[in-house]
Coordinates of C-alpha atoms in Angstrom, one line a residue:
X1 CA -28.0 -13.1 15.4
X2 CA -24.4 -13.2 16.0
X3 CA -23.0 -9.4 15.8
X4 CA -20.2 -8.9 12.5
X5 CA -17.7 -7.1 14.6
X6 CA -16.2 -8.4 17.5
X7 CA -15.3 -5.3 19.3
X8 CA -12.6 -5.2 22.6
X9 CA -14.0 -2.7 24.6
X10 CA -12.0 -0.3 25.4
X11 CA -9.9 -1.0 28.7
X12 CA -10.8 -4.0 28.5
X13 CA -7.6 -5.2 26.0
X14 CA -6.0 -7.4 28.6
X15 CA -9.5 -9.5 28.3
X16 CA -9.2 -10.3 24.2
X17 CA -8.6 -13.6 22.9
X18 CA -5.8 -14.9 20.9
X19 CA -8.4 -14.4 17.8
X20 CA -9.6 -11.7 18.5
X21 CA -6.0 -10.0 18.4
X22 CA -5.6 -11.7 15.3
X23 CA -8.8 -10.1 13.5
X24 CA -8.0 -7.1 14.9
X25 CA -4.5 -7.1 13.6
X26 CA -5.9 -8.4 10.3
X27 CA -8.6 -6.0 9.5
X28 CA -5.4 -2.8 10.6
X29 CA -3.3 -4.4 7.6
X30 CA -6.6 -4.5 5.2
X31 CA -7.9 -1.1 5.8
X32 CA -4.0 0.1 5.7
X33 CA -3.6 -1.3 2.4
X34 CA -7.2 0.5 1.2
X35 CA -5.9 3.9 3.0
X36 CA -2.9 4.2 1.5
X37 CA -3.1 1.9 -2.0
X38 CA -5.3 3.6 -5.2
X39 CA -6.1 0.2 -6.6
X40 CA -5.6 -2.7 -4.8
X41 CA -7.1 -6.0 -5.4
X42 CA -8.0 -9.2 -2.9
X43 CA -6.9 -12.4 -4.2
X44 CA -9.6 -15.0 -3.7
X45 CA -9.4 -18.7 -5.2
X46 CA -12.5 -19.9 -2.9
X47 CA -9.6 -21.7 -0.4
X48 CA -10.3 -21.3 3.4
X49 CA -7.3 -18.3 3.8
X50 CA -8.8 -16.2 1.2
X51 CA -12.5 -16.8 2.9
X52 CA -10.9 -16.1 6.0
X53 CA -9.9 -12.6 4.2
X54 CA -13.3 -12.0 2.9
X55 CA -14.8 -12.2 6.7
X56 CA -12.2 -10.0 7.7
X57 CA -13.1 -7.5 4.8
X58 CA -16.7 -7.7 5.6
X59 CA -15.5 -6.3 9.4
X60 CA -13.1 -3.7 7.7
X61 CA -15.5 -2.0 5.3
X62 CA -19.4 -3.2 5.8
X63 CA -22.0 -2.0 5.2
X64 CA -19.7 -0.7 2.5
X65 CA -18.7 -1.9 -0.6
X66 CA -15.5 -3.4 -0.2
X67 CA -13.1 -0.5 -1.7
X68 CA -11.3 -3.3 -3.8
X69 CA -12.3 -6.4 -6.4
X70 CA -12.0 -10.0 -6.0
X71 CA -9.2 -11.4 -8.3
X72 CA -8.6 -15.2 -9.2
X73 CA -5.7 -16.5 -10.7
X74 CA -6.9 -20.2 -12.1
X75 CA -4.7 -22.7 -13.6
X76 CA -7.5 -24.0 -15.4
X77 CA -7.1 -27.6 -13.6
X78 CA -8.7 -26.6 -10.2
X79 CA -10.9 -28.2 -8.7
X80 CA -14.7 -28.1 -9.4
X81 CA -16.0 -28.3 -6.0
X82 CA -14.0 -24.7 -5.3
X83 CA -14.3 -22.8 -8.3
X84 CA -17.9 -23.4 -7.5
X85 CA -17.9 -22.6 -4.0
X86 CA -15.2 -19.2 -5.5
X87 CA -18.5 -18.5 -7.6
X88 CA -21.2 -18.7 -5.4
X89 CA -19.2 -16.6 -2.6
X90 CA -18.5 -13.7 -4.4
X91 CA -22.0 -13.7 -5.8
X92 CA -23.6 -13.4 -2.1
X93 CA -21.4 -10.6 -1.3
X94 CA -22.1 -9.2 -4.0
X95 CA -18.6 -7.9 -5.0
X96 CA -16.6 -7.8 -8.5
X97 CA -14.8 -11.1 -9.3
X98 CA -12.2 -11.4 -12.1
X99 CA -10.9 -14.3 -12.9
X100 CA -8.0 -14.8 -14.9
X101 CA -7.1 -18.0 -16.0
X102 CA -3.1 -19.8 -17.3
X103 CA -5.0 -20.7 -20.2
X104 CA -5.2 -17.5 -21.0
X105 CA -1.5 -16.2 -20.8
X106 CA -1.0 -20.0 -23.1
X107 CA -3.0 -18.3 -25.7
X108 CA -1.0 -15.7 -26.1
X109 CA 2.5 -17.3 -25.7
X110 CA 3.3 -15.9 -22.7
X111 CA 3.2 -20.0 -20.9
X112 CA 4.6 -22.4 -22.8
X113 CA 4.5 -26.0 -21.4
X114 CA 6.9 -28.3 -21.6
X115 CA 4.4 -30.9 -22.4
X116 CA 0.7 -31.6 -21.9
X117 CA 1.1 -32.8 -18.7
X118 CA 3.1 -30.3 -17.2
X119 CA 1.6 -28.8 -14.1
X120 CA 0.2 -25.3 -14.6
X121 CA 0.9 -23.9 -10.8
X122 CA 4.0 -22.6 -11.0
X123 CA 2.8 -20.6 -14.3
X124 CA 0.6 -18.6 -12.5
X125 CA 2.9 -16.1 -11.8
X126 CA 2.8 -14.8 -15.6
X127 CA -1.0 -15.0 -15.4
X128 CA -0.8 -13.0 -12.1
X129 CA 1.9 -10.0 -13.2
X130 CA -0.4 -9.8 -16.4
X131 CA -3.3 -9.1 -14.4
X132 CA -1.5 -6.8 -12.3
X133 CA -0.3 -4.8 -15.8
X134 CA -3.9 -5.0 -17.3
X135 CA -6.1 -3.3 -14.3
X136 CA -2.6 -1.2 -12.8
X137 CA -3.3 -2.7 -9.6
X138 CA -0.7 -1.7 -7.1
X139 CA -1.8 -4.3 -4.2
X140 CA -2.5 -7.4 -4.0
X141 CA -4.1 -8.5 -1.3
X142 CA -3.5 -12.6 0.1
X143 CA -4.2 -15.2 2.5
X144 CA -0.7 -16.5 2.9
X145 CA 1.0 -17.3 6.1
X146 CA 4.0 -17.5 7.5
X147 CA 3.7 -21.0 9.2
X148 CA 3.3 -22.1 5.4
X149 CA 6.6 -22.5 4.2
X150 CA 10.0 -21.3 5.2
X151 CA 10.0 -18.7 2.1
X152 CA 6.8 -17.5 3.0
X153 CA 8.1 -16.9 7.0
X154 CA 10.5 -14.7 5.0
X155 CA 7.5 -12.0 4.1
X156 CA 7.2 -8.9 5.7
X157 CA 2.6 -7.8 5.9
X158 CA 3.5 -5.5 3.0
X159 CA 5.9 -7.2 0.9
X160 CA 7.7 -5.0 -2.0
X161 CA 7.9 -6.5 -5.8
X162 CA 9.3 -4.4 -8.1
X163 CA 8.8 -2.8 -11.4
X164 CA 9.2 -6.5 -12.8
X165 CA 6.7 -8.0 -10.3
X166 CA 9.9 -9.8 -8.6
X167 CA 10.6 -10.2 -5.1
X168 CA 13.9 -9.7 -3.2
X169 CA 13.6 -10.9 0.9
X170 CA 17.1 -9.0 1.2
X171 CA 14.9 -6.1 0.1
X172 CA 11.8 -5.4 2.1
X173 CA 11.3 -2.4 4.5
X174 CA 11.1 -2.6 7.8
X175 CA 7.7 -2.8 9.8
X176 CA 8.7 -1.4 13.2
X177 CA 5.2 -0.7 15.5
X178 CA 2.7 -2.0 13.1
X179 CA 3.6 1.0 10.3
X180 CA 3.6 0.0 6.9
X181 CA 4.3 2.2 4.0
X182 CA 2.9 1.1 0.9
X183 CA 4.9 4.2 -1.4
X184 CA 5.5 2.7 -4.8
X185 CA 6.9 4.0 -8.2
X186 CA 4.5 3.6 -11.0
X187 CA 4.6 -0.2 -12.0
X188 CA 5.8 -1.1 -8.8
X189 CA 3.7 -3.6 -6.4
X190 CA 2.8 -4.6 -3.2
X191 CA 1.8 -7.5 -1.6
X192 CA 0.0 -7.7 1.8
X193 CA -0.8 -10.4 4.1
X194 CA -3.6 -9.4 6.7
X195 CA -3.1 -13.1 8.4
X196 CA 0.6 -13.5 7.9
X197 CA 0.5 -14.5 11.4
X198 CA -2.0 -16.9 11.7
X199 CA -1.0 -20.4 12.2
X200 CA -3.2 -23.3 10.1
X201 CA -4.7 -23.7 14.0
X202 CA -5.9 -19.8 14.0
X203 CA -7.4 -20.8 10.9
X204 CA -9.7 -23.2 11.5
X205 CA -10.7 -21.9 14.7
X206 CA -11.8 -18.5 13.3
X207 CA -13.4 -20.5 10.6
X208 CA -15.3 -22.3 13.8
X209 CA -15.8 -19.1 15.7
X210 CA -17.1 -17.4 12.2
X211 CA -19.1 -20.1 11.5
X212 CA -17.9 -20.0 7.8
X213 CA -19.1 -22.1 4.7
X214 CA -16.4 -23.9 3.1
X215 CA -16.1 -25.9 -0.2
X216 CA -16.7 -29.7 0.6
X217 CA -13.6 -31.2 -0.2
X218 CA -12.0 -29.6 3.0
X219 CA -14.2 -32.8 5.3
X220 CA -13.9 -36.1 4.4
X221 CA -14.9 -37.8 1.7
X222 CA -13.9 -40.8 -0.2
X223 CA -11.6 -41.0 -3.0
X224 CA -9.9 -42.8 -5.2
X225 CA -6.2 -42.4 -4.8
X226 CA -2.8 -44.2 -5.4
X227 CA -0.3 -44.1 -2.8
X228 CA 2.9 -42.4 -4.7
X229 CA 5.9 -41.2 -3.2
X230 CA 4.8 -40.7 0.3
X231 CA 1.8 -39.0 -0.8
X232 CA -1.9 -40.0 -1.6
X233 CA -2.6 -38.5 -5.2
X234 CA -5.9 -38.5 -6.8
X235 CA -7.3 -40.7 -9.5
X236 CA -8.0 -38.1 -12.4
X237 CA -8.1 -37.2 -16.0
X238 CA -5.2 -35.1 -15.7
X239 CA -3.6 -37.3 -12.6
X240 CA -4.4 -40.9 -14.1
X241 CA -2.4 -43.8 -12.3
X242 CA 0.5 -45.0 -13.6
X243 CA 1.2 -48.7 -14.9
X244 CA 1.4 -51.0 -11.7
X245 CA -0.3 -48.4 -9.1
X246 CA -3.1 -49.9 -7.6
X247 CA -5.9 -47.5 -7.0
X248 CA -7.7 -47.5 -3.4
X249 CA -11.1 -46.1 -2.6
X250 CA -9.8 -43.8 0.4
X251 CA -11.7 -41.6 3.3
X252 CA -9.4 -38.2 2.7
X253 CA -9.6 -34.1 2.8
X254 CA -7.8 -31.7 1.4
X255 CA -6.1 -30.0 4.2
X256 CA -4.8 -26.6 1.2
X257 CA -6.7 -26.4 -2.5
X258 CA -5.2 -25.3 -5.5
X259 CA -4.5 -26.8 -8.9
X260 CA -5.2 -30.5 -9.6
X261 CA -1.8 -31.8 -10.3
X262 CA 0.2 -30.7 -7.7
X263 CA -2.3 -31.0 -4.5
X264 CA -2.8 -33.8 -2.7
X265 CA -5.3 -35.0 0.3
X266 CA -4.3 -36.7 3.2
X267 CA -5.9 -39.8 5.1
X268 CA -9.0 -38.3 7.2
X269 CA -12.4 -39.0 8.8
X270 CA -12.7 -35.3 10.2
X271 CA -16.0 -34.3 8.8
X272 CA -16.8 -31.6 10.6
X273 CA -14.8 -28.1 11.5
X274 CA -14.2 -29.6 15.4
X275 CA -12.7 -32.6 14.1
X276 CA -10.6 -30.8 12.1
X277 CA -9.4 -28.7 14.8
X278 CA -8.5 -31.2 17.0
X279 CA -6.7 -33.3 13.8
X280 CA -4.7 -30.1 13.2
X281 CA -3.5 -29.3 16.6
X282 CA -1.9 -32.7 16.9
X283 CA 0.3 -32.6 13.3
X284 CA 3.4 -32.0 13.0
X285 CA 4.0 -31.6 9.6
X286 CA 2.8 -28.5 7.7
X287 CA 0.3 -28.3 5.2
X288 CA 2.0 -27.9 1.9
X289 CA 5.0 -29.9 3.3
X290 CA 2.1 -33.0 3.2
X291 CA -0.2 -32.3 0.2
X292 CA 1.9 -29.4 -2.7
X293 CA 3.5 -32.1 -4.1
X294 CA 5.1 -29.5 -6.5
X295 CA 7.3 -27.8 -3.2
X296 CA 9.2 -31.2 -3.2
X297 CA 11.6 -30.1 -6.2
X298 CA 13.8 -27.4 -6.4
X299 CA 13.0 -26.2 -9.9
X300 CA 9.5 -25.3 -8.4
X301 CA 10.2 -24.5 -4.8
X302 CA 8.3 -21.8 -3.3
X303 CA 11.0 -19.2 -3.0
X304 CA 12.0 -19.4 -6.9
X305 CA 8.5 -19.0 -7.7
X306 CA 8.0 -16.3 -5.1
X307 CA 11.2 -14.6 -6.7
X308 CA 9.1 -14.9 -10.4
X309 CA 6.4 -13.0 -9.0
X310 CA 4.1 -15.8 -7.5
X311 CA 1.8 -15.0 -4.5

């Protein structure tokens, strides 16, 4: 049976791989943030980051309970295939999920579309800050990663929000030697990124080396798409074609999962994780630069949202 930890015998550090610096580094910043945070939380949507995160808290804290919950933000429009897969994860750990959905924040005024159609993404913030106020979490725990986005390469491993769950990049601490300091005032926050320095590569290999489970819609699979602005989007309820699209039965995977609206596959026949790899280490362009369709306009750009309090 493969072994949960992969140790680096000691003396023997010139020896480790590139992932196994990486875990190592990861499960430092995770067991940091439960050292010296009273109630943090780990942000889990079921995407391959945050399953990446639960595999490095299973290292940090088994045969433990993990010292933190699970937490979901849902827009409500996600799809099935993950919430699912979100489900039936936390389940076989056996660890508390909360899920906390736009929905609910539109029930009590808090998110107001601008019409029915609107996407919900960019509204998680609210639904997120409100969390964060109803349990007085003061971490958050999540998968995000530097090689993201250029906001995101911006974020220090412990990133500071304050009282108003907002965050400044002209006003994070520094991180000198792998020290973090996580002191807060009450109804201040922080945010940590155990693999803010994996690449989408690092990824996917760990995934490989983990052997991982991952939702379906990560391999190929057909799918009925119209080709709009660059982009393939998805034939849906809530992302219907538009008068004189024509709709194509297309062999895609999602390369990054979130809400419906906004995220788009791209043309694939990698159907296993090796394929993938090898797909991945040839692109050049990012993953949300090819499939977030809502980081193409400036009212939703990541850094705004980022500033608003999203992850």
């Amino acid at each position: 049976m493969k072994p949960l930890h992969h140790e680096i015998p000691h003396g023997s550090l010139a020896h480790a791989d590139h992932l196994d610096w990486l875990e190592s580094e990861a499960i430092h910043i995770m067991r940091e943030v439960a050292g010296q945070c009273s109630n943090p939380v780990l942000l889990f949507s079921g995407g391959k980051d945050s399953i990446c995160l639960l595999r490095i808290a299973e290292k940090a804290f088994r045969p433990g309970r993990f010292p933190f919950a699970l937490l979901h933000v849902d827009t409500g429009h996600n799809y099935p295939e993950v919430t699912s897969f979100r489900d039936k994860r936390a389940a076989e750990l056996g660890e508390r999920l909360i899920v906390r959905t736009v929905d609910d924040s539109m029930k009590r005024g808090t998110v107001v579309l601008k019409s029915p159609t609107e996407s919900r993404n960019k509204h998680q913030s609210v639904t997120l800050l409100e969390a964060v106020a109803e349990f007085a979490f003061d971490a958050c725990i999540g998968g995000a990663r530097r090689d993201e986005e250029k906001a995101r390469a911006k974020e220090r491993i412990f990133s500071f929000r304050d009282e108003f769950g907002q965050w400044d990049p002209k006003n994070q601490r520094p991180e000198l030697w792998d020290l973090y300091n996580a002191r807060i005032n009450p109804g201040e926050n922080i945010r940590a990124f155990p693999i803010s320095n994996w690449t989408e590569l690092d990824v996917w290999q760990y995934i490989a080396r983990e052997k991982l489970e991952l939702p379906s819609i990560y391999f190929a699979h057909r799918r009925p798409v119209v080709r709009r602005g660059g982009a393939l989007v998805p034939v849906t309820e809530l992302t219907p074609a538009r008068d004189g699209e024509a709709i194509e039965e297309v062999l895609v995977r999602f390369r990054t999962v979130g809400d419906i609206t906004c995220t788009a596959p791209v043309e694939s026949a990698a159907d296993t994780v090796e394929k993938i790899i090898a797909e991945t280490a040839v692109t050049t362009i990012t993953e949300r630069g090819a499939t977030r369709l809502d980081d193409q306009t400036s009212e939703a750009s990541m850094e705004q949202r980022k500033k608003e309090g999203y992850f």
